[in-house]
Coordinates of C-alpha atoms and ligand atoms in Angstrom, one line a residue:
M1 CA -25.4 48.3 -38.8
V2 CA -26.9 45.3 -40.6
A3 CA -24.1 43.4 -40.0
L4 CA -23.5 43.8 -36.7
N5 CA -27.1 43.8 -35.7
L6 CA -26.4 40.2 -36.6
I7 CA -23.5 39.9 -34.4
S8 CA -25.2 40.8 -31.5
N9 CA -28.4 38.8 -32.3
S10 CA -26.1 35.5 -32.3
F11 CA -23.5 36.9 -29.6
M12 CA -26.9 37.1 -27.4
K13 CA -28.6 33.6 -28.6
N14 CA -24.6 31.9 -27.9
N15 CA -24.7 33.6 -24.3
L16 CA -28.4 32.2 -24.1
F17 CA -27.5 29.1 -25.4
L18 CA -24.7 29.0 -23.0
L19 CA -27.0 29.8 -20.1
F20 CA -28.7 27.4 -20.4
S21 CA -26.5 24.6 -21.3
F22 CA -24.5 25.6 -18.1
L23 CA -27.9 25.2 -16.1
F24 CA -29.0 22.2 -18.3
C25 CA -25.5 20.5 -17.3
S26 CA -25.3 21.6 -13.3
T27 CA -28.3 20.1 -12.9
T28 CA -27.6 16.3 -14.4
L29 CA -24.0 16.6 -13.3
F30 CA -24.9 18.1 -9.9
S31 CA -25.0 15.9 -6.6
Q32 CA -25.2 16.5 -3.3
T33 CA -24.5 14.2 -0.4
Y34 CA -25.2 14.9 3.4
I35 CA -23.3 12.6 6.6
T36 CA -25.7 13.9 9.2
N37 CA -24.7 14.0 12.9
V38 CA -21.1 12.5 12.6
N39 CA -18.1 13.4 14.7
V40 CA -15.6 15.1 12.7
A41 CA -12.1 14.4 13.0
D42 CA -9.9 18.1 12.9
V43 CA -6.5 16.8 12.4
E44 CA -4.6 20.0 12.4
N45 CA -5.9 21.1 15.9
Q46 CA -6.0 17.3 16.9
K47 CA -9.8 17.3 18.1
I48 CA -12.9 15.6 18.0
L49 CA -15.9 17.9 17.0
P50 CA -19.1 16.1 17.7
N51 CA -22.5 16.6 15.9
Q52 CA -21.6 17.8 12.7
T53 CA -23.0 17.8 9.2
I54 CA -20.9 17.5 6.1
V55 CA -22.0 18.3 2.8
I56 CA -20.5 17.2 -0.2
T57 CA -21.0 19.0 -3.7
N58 CA -19.6 16.7 -6.4
D59 CA -16.0 15.9 -5.6
L60 CA -15.9 18.7 -3.1
I61 CA -16.9 19.3 0.9
T62 CA -18.8 22.6 0.6
T63 CA -20.2 22.5 4.0
V64 CA -18.8 21.6 7.9
K65 CA -21.3 23.0 10.6
S66 CA -22.8 22.0 13.5
S67 CA -26.0 19.5 12.3
K68 CA -28.5 22.7 14.4
K69 CA -27.1 24.8 11.3
V70 CA -27.7 22.7 8.1
K71 CA -31.1 22.3 7.0
I72 CA -31.3 19.4 4.9
P73 CA -33.3 19.4 1.3
E74 CA -36.3 17.1 0.9
N75 CA -35.2 14.0 -1.0
A76 CA -31.5 15.0 -0.2
D77 CA -28.7 11.9 -0.5
V78 CA -28.2 11.3 3.6
I79 CA -25.5 9.5 5.2
D80 CA -26.7 9.0 8.9
G81 CA -23.2 9.7 10.5
N82 CA -24.3 8.6 14.3
G83 CA -22.1 7.2 16.3
K84 CA -19.4 7.7 13.2
Y85 CA -16.2 9.2 13.2
I86 CA -15.5 11.0 10.0
F87 CA -11.5 11.1 8.8
P88 CA -9.5 12.6 6.0
G89 CA -8.5 9.8 3.7
L90 CA -4.9 7.9 4.3
T91 CA -2.0 8.8 2.4
D92 CA 0.7 5.8 1.7
A93 CA 3.2 8.0 1.2
H94 CA 5.7 4.9 0.0
I95 CA 4.8 2.8 -2.1
H96 CA 6.5 0.5 -5.0
F97 CA 3.8 -0.4 -7.9
F98 CA 7.1 -2.2 -10.0
Q99 CA 7.2 -4.4 -7.0
N100 CA 4.2 -7.1 -6.1
G101 CA 5.0 -7.7 -2.5
G102 CA 5.8 -11.4 -3.1
L103 CA 8.8 -13.5 -2.5
Y104 CA 10.0 -13.4 -6.4
T105 CA 9.0 -9.4 -6.4
R106 CA 13.3 -8.9 -5.5
P107 CA 15.4 -11.0 -7.5
D108 CA 18.6 -8.7 -6.4
A109 CA 17.3 -9.6 -3.0
I110 CA 17.0 -13.2 -3.5
D111 CA 17.4 -14.5 -7.3
L112 CA 14.7 -16.9 -7.8
R113 CA 14.5 -16.4 -11.6
Q114 CA 14.7 -20.0 -12.5
F115 CA 11.1 -20.2 -10.6
M116 CA 9.6 -17.3 -11.6
P117 CA 11.0 -14.7 -14.5
H118 CA 11.1 -11.2 -13.5
E119 CA 9.2 -10.5 -16.5
K120 CA 6.3 -12.6 -15.0
D121 CA 6.2 -10.7 -12.2
L122 CA 6.4 -7.4 -13.7
N123 CA 3.8 -8.4 -15.6
Y124 CA 2.0 -9.2 -12.7
A125 CA 2.2 -6.4 -11.9
H126 CA 1.2 -4.1 -14.5
N127 CA -1.8 -6.1 -15.2
N128 CA -3.1 -6.3 -11.6
M129 CA -1.9 -2.3 -11.0
E130 CA -6.0 -1.6 -10.9
N131 CA -6.9 -4.1 -8.4
V132 CA -3.6 -2.9 -6.4
L133 CA -5.3 0.6 -6.4
H134 CA -8.9 -0.8 -5.3
R135 CA -7.9 -3.0 -2.5
Y136 CA -5.3 1.0 -1.7
L137 CA -9.2 2.0 -1.6
Q138 CA -10.5 -0.5 0.5
N139 CA -8.6 0.4 3.5
G140 CA -9.2 3.8 3.0
I141 CA -5.9 4.7 1.4
T142 CA -7.4 7.8 -1.1
N143 CA -3.8 8.5 -1.8
V144 CA -0.9 6.6 -2.6
I145 CA 2.8 7.8 -3.5
D146 CA 5.1 5.9 -6.0
V147 CA 8.7 6.8 -4.9
G148 CA 10.5 4.7 -7.4
S149 CA 8.8 3.6 -10.1
N150 CA 9.6 3.2 -14.0
K151 CA 8.9 4.8 -17.2
K152 CA 6.5 2.1 -18.3
F153 CA 4.1 3.1 -14.9
L154 CA 4.1 6.1 -15.4
K155 CA 2.6 5.9 -18.8
Q156 CA 0.7 3.5 -17.2
R157 CA -1.0 6.0 -14.9
E158 CA -2.5 8.2 -17.6
G159 CA -4.5 5.3 -18.3
F160 CA -6.5 6.0 -15.0
K161 CA -6.7 9.7 -15.2
D162 CA -10.7 10.0 -15.1
N163 CA -10.8 7.2 -13.4
L164 CA -12.7 7.9 -9.9
N165 CA -12.6 4.6 -8.3
I166 CA -8.9 4.4 -7.5
P167 CA -6.8 6.4 -4.9
S168 CA -4.9 9.5 -6.7
I169 CA -1.5 8.2 -8.2
Y170 CA 1.5 10.2 -7.4
M171 CA 4.7 9.0 -8.5
T172 CA 8.7 9.5 -9.4
G173 CA 10.2 8.0 -12.6
P174 CA 13.0 5.3 -11.8
L175 CA 15.2 6.0 -9.4
L176 CA 18.6 7.9 -10.0
T177 CA 21.5 5.9 -8.3
T178 CA 24.8 5.8 -8.4
Y179 CA 25.0 1.9 -8.0
E180 CA 22.4 -0.7 -9.7
P181 CA 21.9 -3.8 -9.2
N182 CA 23.0 -6.3 -12.1
V183 CA 19.7 -7.9 -12.3
Y184 CA 18.0 -4.7 -13.4
V185 CA 20.1 -3.4 -16.2
N186 CA 18.4 -3.4 -19.7
L187 CA 15.5 -3.8 -18.7
K188 CA 14.3 -0.5 -20.8
D189 CA 11.3 1.1 -20.0
E190 CA 10.6 -1.3 -16.6
E191 CA 13.9 -0.3 -15.4
P192 CA 13.9 0.7 -11.9
F193 CA 17.0 2.2 -11.5
S194 CA 19.0 4.8 -13.7
L195 CA 22.6 4.8 -13.2
V196 CA 24.4 8.2 -12.8
T197 CA 27.9 8.1 -13.1
S198 CA 28.3 11.9 -13.4
V199 CA 27.3 15.3 -12.6
E200 CA 25.9 15.7 -16.5
D201 CA 24.4 12.1 -16.5
G202 CA 22.6 13.6 -13.2
I203 CA 21.3 16.7 -15.1
S204 CA 20.1 14.9 -17.8
M205 CA 18.5 11.8 -16.8
V206 CA 16.3 14.6 -14.3
K207 CA 15.8 16.1 -17.5
D208 CA 15.5 12.5 -19.3
Q209 CA 12.0 11.6 -17.1
L210 CA 10.3 15.6 -18.0
P211 CA 8.0 14.2 -20.4
F212 CA 6.7 11.2 -18.2
K213 CA 5.6 13.8 -16.0
P214 CA 6.8 12.4 -12.9
D215 CA 5.6 14.6 -9.6
F216 CA 9.0 14.6 -8.4
I217 CA 12.2 13.1 -8.4
K218 CA 13.6 9.9 -6.1
I219 CA 17.6 9.3 -5.6
W220 CA 18.9 6.3 -4.1
Y221 CA 21.6 7.4 -2.0
I222 CA 23.5 4.4 -1.4
T223 CA 26.7 4.0 0.3
T224 CA 29.8 1.8 0.4
A225 CA 28.8 -0.1 -2.8
D226 CA 32.0 1.2 -4.2
G227 CA 34.1 -0.5 -1.1
L228 CA 34.4 3.0 0.8
G229 CA 33.2 3.8 4.6
I230 CA 29.8 5.5 4.8
E231 CA 31.0 9.0 5.1
A232 CA 33.6 9.1 2.2
S233 CA 31.3 6.9 -0.1
A234 CA 28.6 9.8 0.9
R235 CA 30.8 12.6 0.5
K236 CA 32.0 11.0 -2.9
N237 CA 28.7 11.0 -4.6
L238 CA 27.8 14.3 -3.1
P239 CA 28.3 16.4 -6.6
I240 CA 26.1 14.1 -8.6
I241 CA 23.0 14.1 -5.6
K242 CA 23.7 17.9 -5.2
A243 CA 23.0 18.2 -9.2
I244 CA 20.6 15.6 -9.7
I245 CA 18.6 17.5 -6.5
D246 CA 19.2 21.3 -8.3
E247 CA 18.2 20.1 -11.6
A248 CA 14.9 19.0 -10.3
H249 CA 14.3 21.9 -8.2
K250 CA 15.0 23.7 -11.5
H251 CA 11.9 22.1 -13.0
N252 CA 9.7 22.0 -9.5
L253 CA 10.1 19.2 -8.8
R254 CA 10.7 17.9 -5.0
V255 CA 13.3 15.7 -4.5
A256 CA 12.5 11.6 -2.6
V257 CA 15.9 10.4 -1.0
H258 CA 16.6 6.9 0.2
A259 CA 19.4 7.3 2.9
T260 CA 18.9 4.9 5.7
Q261 CA 22.4 6.2 7.2
R262 CA 22.3 9.3 9.6
I263 CA 25.3 11.2 7.2
P264 CA 24.3 10.7 3.9
A265 CA 20.8 11.7 4.7
Q266 CA 22.0 14.9 6.5
L267 CA 24.2 15.2 3.5
A268 CA 21.2 14.8 1.4
V269 CA 19.0 17.8 3.5
E270 CA 21.9 20.2 3.6
N271 CA 22.1 20.0 0.1
G272 CA 18.2 20.2 -0.8
C273 CA 15.9 16.6 0.1
D274 CA 12.7 17.6 0.4
F275 CA 11.6 14.2 1.5
L276 CA 13.7 11.2 3.4
V277 CA 11.8 8.2 2.4
H278 CA 13.4 6.2 5.4
S279 CA 13.8 5.6 9.2
I280 CA 17.7 6.8 10.2
D281 CA 18.9 3.5 11.7
D282 CA 22.6 3.7 12.7
E283 CA 22.7 6.3 15.1
I284 CA 20.7 8.1 17.8
V285 CA 20.1 12.0 15.7
K286 CA 21.6 14.8 17.6
D287 CA 19.8 18.0 18.2
D288 CA 21.6 19.7 14.7
F289 CA 19.8 16.6 12.5
V290 CA 16.3 17.8 14.0
Q291 CA 17.0 21.3 13.7
L292 CA 17.7 21.0 10.0
L293 CA 14.5 18.8 9.5
K294 CA 13.3 21.4 11.0
K295 CA 14.3 24.8 9.4
N296 CA 14.3 23.3 5.9
Q297 CA 10.7 21.5 6.4
T298 CA 11.8 18.6 5.3
F299 CA 9.6 15.0 5.6
L300 CA 10.5 12.2 6.7
C301 CA 8.9 8.6 6.0
P302 CA 9.9 5.8 8.7
T303 CA 9.2 2.5 7.2
L304 CA 9.3 0.8 10.3
T305 CA 8.3 -2.7 8.7
V306 CA 9.9 -3.2 5.5
S307 CA 12.8 -4.9 6.8
H308 CA 10.7 -6.8 8.6
G309 CA 8.8 -8.3 5.5
Y310 CA 12.5 -9.6 4.1
M311 CA 14.0 -11.1 7.1
D312 CA 10.6 -12.9 8.2
T313 CA 10.3 -14.5 4.8
F314 CA 14.1 -15.3 4.3
G315 CA 13.8 -16.8 7.8
Q316 CA 10.7 -18.7 7.4
R317 CA 9.2 -17.3 9.9
I318 CA 6.5 -15.5 9.1
T319 CA 3.2 -14.4 11.3
K320 CA 0.6 -12.2 9.3
S321 CA -2.3 -10.5 11.5
N322 CA -6.2 -11.9 10.4
Y323 CA -6.6 -9.0 8.6
E324 CA -3.5 -9.0 6.5
L325 CA -4.8 -12.3 5.8
S326 CA -8.3 -11.5 4.3
K327 CA -7.5 -8.2 2.9
A328 CA -3.5 -8.5 0.9
D329 CA -3.6 -10.4 -2.4
P330 CA -3.7 -14.2 -1.8
Y331 CA -1.4 -15.0 -4.2
Q332 CA 1.3 -12.9 -3.1
L333 CA 1.1 -13.6 0.3
G334 CA 1.0 -17.2 -0.8
S335 CA 3.9 -16.9 -2.2
L336 CA 6.1 -16.1 0.9
L337 CA 5.7 -19.5 1.7
D338 CA 7.0 -21.0 -0.9
L339 CA 10.8 -21.1 0.4
K340 CA 8.9 -24.5 2.3
H341 CA 8.9 -26.3 -0.9
L342 CA 11.0 -24.8 -3.8
K343 CA 14.1 -27.0 -5.0
D344 CA 17.0 -24.7 -4.7
T345 CA 17.7 -26.0 -0.7
L346 CA 21.2 -24.9 -0.7
R347 CA 20.0 -21.0 -1.1
I348 CA 16.9 -21.1 0.6
N349 CA 18.9 -23.1 3.6
R350 CA 21.5 -19.8 2.9
Y351 CA 19.1 -17.6 3.3
K352 CA 17.2 -19.2 6.2
N353 CA 20.2 -19.6 8.1
M354 CA 21.6 -15.8 7.9
A355 CA 17.8 -14.4 8.7
N356 CA 17.8 -16.4 11.7
S357 CA 21.2 -15.6 12.7
E358 CA 21.9 -14.1 16.1
E359 CA 23.7 -11.3 14.6
R360 CA 21.3 -10.8 11.9
I361 CA 18.7 -10.5 14.4
A362 CA 20.3 -8.4 16.9
A363 CA 21.1 -6.4 14.2
L364 CA 17.5 -5.8 13.3
N365 CA 16.4 -5.6 16.6
K366 CA 19.5 -2.7 16.5
A367 CA 18.3 -1.2 14.0
D368 CA 14.4 -1.1 14.9
S369 CA 15.2 0.6 18.5
I370 CA 16.9 3.5 16.7
S371 CA 14.8 3.9 14.3
Y372 CA 12.0 3.7 16.7
M373 CA 14.0 6.0 19.4
N374 CA 14.8 8.4 16.0
L375 CA 11.3 9.0 15.5
K376 CA 9.9 9.6 18.3
L377 CA 12.1 12.6 19.0
L378 CA 11.7 13.7 15.4
S379 CA 8.0 13.2 15.6
D380 CA 8.1 15.0 19.0
A381 CA 10.0 18.2 17.9
G382 CA 7.7 19.3 15.2
V383 CA 9.6 17.3 12.4
N384 CA 7.1 16.8 9.5
I385 CA 6.3 12.6 9.6
A386 CA 4.3 11.1 6.6
T387 CA 3.0 7.6 6.7
G388 CA 4.4 4.9 4.4
T389 CA 5.0 1.4 4.2
D390 CA 7.2 0.4 1.2
A391 CA 4.6 -1.8 0.3
G392 CA 5.7 -3.8 -3.0
N393 CA 8.8 -4.9 -1.1
I394 CA 8.9 -8.8 -0.4
G395 CA 6.7 -9.1 2.8
T396 CA 5.2 -6.0 2.7
L397 CA 1.9 -6.4 0.7
H398 CA 0.1 -3.8 -0.5
A399 CA -2.4 -1.5 1.2
S400 CA -2.8 -4.6 4.0
S401 CA 0.3 -3.6 5.2
Y402 CA -0.9 -0.3 6.8
L403 CA -1.8 -1.3 9.7
A404 CA 0.8 -3.0 10.3
E405 CA 3.1 0.3 10.1
L406 CA 0.8 2.1 12.3
K407 CA 1.1 -0.4 14.8
A408 CA 4.8 -0.1 14.9
M409 CA 4.7 4.0 14.8
S410 CA 2.3 3.7 17.7
E411 CA 5.1 1.3 19.3
S412 CA 7.3 4.2 18.8
G413 CA 5.6 6.3 21.6
M414 CA 4.0 8.4 19.1
S415 CA 0.5 9.6 20.0
N416 CA -2.7 8.6 18.0
W417 CA -3.1 11.8 16.5
Q418 CA 0.7 12.3 16.0
I419 CA -0.1 9.0 13.5
I420 CA -3.5 10.3 12.1
R421 CA -1.6 13.7 11.3
A422 CA 1.4 11.9 9.4
S423 CA -1.2 9.8 7.4
T424 CA -3.3 12.1 6.7
I425 CA -2.8 16.2 6.3
N426 CA 1.1 15.4 6.1
G427 CA 0.7 13.3 3.6
A428 CA -0.7 15.7 1.5
K429 CA 1.9 18.3 2.6
V430 CA 4.5 16.2 1.0
L431 CA 3.0 17.0 -2.0
D432 CA 2.6 20.6 -1.4
K433 CA -0.9 20.1 -2.0
E434 CA -2.4 20.5 1.5
H435 CA -4.9 23.1 0.1
E436 CA -6.2 20.4 -1.7
F437 CA -7.0 17.2 0.3
G438 CA -5.7 16.2 3.8
T439 CA -8.3 17.6 6.1
V440 CA -11.8 17.7 6.6
A441 CA -12.3 21.4 5.7
V442 CA -14.8 23.4 3.0
G443 CA -12.8 23.2 -0.3
K444 CA -11.1 20.3 0.0
K445 CA -11.3 17.5 -2.0
A446 CA -14.1 14.4 -0.6
N447 CA -11.5 12.1 0.2
L448 CA -12.9 10.8 3.4
I449 CA -13.4 7.8 5.3
L450 CA -16.1 7.1 7.8
L451 CA -15.4 4.7 10.2
D452 CA -17.6 3.2 13.0
A453 CA -14.8 3.9 16.4
N454 CA -12.5 6.2 16.6
P455 CA -9.2 6.0 16.2
I456 CA -7.6 8.2 18.5
D457 CA -9.0 5.9 21.0
T458 CA -6.9 2.9 19.4
I459 CA -5.3 3.1 16.0
E460 CA -6.4 0.0 14.8
N461 CA -10.2 1.4 14.3
V462 CA -8.7 3.0 11.1
T463 CA -10.0 -0.4 9.7
K464 CA -13.1 0.0 11.0
L465 CA -14.0 1.0 7.8
N466 CA -18.1 1.8 7.6
L467 CA -17.3 3.8 3.8
V468 CA -14.7 5.5 2.0
I469 CA -15.8 8.2 0.2
N470 CA -13.3 8.9 -2.6
N471 CA -13.8 11.8 -4.9
G472 CA -17.0 12.7 -4.1
K473 CA -18.4 9.2 -4.4
T474 CA -19.0 6.9 -2.0
F475 CA -17.7 3.0 -1.9
N476 CA -18.7 0.1 0.4
P477 CA -15.4 -1.6 0.5
N478 CA -16.7 -4.4 1.2
E479 CA -17.9 -3.8 -1.9
L480 CA -14.8 -2.9 -3.8
I481 CA -13.1 -6.2 -4.2
K482 CA -14.5 -9.0 -3.7
D483 CA -12.9 -12.6 -3.5
S484 CA -13.2 -14.8 -6.6
P485 CA -13.6 -18.5 -5.7
E486 CA -10.4 -19.2 -6.0
D487 CA -9.3 -16.1 -3.8
L488 CA -10.9 -18.2 -1.2
A489 CA -9.3 -21.2 -2.0
Q490 CA -6.0 -19.7 -1.8
R491 CA -6.6 -17.4 1.7
Q492 CA -7.9 -20.8 3.3
L493 CA -4.5 -22.5 1.9
N494 CA -2.6 -19.7 3.3
A495 CA -3.9 -19.4 6.9
Y496 CA -3.9 -23.4 7.1
N497 CA 0.3 -23.1 6.0
L498 CA 0.4 -20.3 8.8
R499 CA -1.2 -22.5 11.1
N500 CA -4.3 -19.6 11.6
I501 CA -7.4 -21.2 12.9
D502 CA -9.7 -18.0 12.8
A503 CA -8.0 -16.9 9.6
F504 CA -8.6 -20.6 8.3
L505 CA -11.7 -20.9 8.7
E506 CA -13.3 -17.5 7.5
P507 CA -13.7 -18.5 4.0
Y508 CA -16.0 -21.6 5.0
D509 CA -19.6 -21.5 5.4
D510 CA -20.9 -22.5 9.0
D511 CA -23.0 -25.8 7.5
V512 CA -19.5 -26.6 5.4
E513 CA -19.8 -30.3 4.8
V514 CA -16.4 -32.3 4.2
Y515 CA -16.2 -35.2 2.3
S516 CA -14.0 -38.1 0.8
Y517 CA -14.7 -38.6 -2.8
P518 CA -17.3 -39.3 -4.2
D519 CA -19.5 -39.3 -1.2
T520 CA -18.3 -40.2 2.2
L521 CA -19.1 -37.3 4.6
L522 CA -16.1 -36.7 6.9
F523 CA -17.7 -34.2 8.7
K524 CA -20.4 -31.0 9.1
G525 CA -20.3 -27.7 10.6
K526 CA -17.3 -25.2 10.9
E527 CA -17.2 -25.7 14.8
T528 CA -16.6 -29.3 14.5
M529 CA -13.9 -28.3 11.6
R530 CA -12.4 -25.8 14.2
T531 CA -11.8 -28.8 16.8
G532 CA -9.9 -30.9 14.2
Y533 CA -8.4 -28.7 12.6
S534 CA -6.5 -26.7 15.7
K535 CA -5.8 -30.2 17.1
M536 CA -3.9 -30.9 14.0
F537 CA -2.5 -27.5 13.7
D538 CA -0.9 -27.9 17.5
N539 CA 0.3 -31.0 16.9
T540 CA 1.7 -31.4 14.0
P541 CA 5.7 -30.8 13.1
N542 CA 7.0 -29.7 9.5
L543 CA 3.1 -29.0 8.5
H544 CA 3.4 -27.7 5.0
C545 CA 1.0 -27.6 2.1
E546 CA 2.1 -27.2 -1.4
L547 CA -0.2 -26.3 -4.3
V548 CA 0.8 -28.6 -7.1
G549 CA -1.9 -27.4 -9.6
R550 CA -5.1 -25.4 -9.8
I551 CA -7.9 -25.4 -12.2
S552 CA -11.7 -23.9 -12.4
Q553 CA -14.8 -23.4 -13.5
G554 CA -18.0 -21.3 -11.9
N555 CA -18.4 -21.6 -8.2
V556 CA -15.8 -24.9 -8.5
V557 CA -12.2 -25.1 -7.4
M558 CA -10.2 -28.0 -7.7
D559 CA -6.7 -27.8 -5.9
K560 CA -3.8 -30.4 -6.2
E561 CA -1.8 -30.4 -2.9
R562 CA 1.2 -31.6 -1.6
V563 CA 1.2 -32.1 1.9
Q564 CA 4.3 -32.0 4.3
M565 CA 3.0 -33.5 7.9
G566 CA 6.1 -34.2 9.8
D567 CA 7.7 -37.1 7.8
N568 CA 5.1 -37.9 5.8
I569 CA 4.3 -36.5 2.3
V570 CA 0.5 -36.8 1.6
E571 CA -1.0 -36.2 -2.2
A572 CA -4.0 -35.0 -2.6
I573 CA -6.7 -33.1 -4.8
A574 CA -9.5 -31.1 -3.0
I575 CA -12.2 -29.8 -4.6
Y576 CA -14.3 -26.9 -3.3
H577 CA -17.4 -25.3 -4.1
I578 CA -18.6 -22.1 -3.8
E579 CA -22.0 -20.9 -2.7
N580 CA -22.6 -17.5 -1.7
N581 CA -18.9 -16.5 -1.6
K582 CA -18.2 -19.0 0.9
I583 CA -16.9 -22.6 0.8
K584 CA -19.7 -25.1 1.5
K585 CA -18.7 -28.2 0.6
V586 CA -15.3 -30.0 0.1
Y587 CA -14.2 -33.4 -1.5
F588 CA -11.3 -34.6 -0.9
V589 CA -9.5 -37.3 -3.4
R590 CA -6.8 -39.4 -1.7
Ligands
ZN1 ZN1 11.1 2.2 -1.0

């Protein structure tokens, strides 16, 4: 009896302790944010609900109601949503962390390893991963799906598990493929491809990825590398493709397939593929294909812009929007222009001629128009479309390329609501996580974007970000990534080389002073600069500034430049003084 008494006493004490600690925890960890009088996007029913109040409790949405029906407690954390629009956070359903988006990132497409060892590019990708994630969040992208990663990145992802300041990361392991480009062989944990030569291989390579906890399995279904035609090649490898899909499904893993031609795409879907990560660009799909995708609830990600990234870079005809010039990783974007000065002119000219040849341009245009027509057709028929950029590929920069992809989807004829659904709820559905995120609804994760304008009016408005809310935490997008003095120097250099006067002037202070070293004032003020540089951009053929070297200390950046202007080459040093995140003074040493 005594013993029992003791037990029940201690049981009581423990329970009280638990109760108190729960109360204590709940008061310290409990956080609530009210977003009042806001226009809420109902992406499933395609309508905007005006005058709503949203309550976010910790990382979840706990109330979405007419503002009249919600009482705001005193001292509550309130965000005034008046005149603003709240949408679910965006998903990029097709990216690759192992690629940086710059010129040196795909040595199988253009081998420039003599200028940049592949290992160095991969190290950049790893060291820069958190920065890339912040860049996604800065652009309202709260979920990213890497469909083709490697084991080292799967391991690196573990380190981000408790980080609330980054988007949610979903990832496959290496691409299972029946053809592997030579440059990737023997990279071990860094290998983005696993060569599969038999059904047994396929099964064992799915199992091999399991300890690294991929979210699904990716197949690179490449045809004709074996010298056969598309159909013969696709059918020859089909037993392997089927075995991989079956094995992945056994382990409850969905399967994403790269297939850009109708025949392998159809074979993949008939055999259980869950997610086609590209458009069909070789023929207009027929109704049986559309019905197959509908019946199987297959997802399709159109990736309309990625091939332009390659061809515009190789053809040296890059144009980037001001948005991209201000949001992209400035060094990766800048590297795309290196073809203008790298010394391997034989190879570079071969690529330039190829990309600018009539046949190539005609082929790209044809693939585009087929992809656009297929997208419109599939989307209108009710096939699940998910937005994805294929970011990381040459010319398709992480996060900043999302807008160009949305605009291309819009050009295909998709409505803005269809595009928004593809970018939100369908991104969640790809992962079978629509019960967790993808809509502005009670019980969903508070991954949201607060916009100053309505993207249903014009899709560019997804960039009018007032706030990004990730796991219930509120971020000012401008604070997520701040340009360093070197970043500013690089941004104006990129815009100079693209002759984009507005983007060029953007990093400069309104009262900028430009000197000839040491102290001769050449001119003052951004507007004077605009007149002079606009004229120069318009009238100078063959303009290109190569950065030969850069050093920096504190707020001073020194660039050694070699500038091609027409037939002349000018060598100079530019010294940039940065104050309050703008270039305040420039000294040219000639
Ligand atoms: Zn891809």
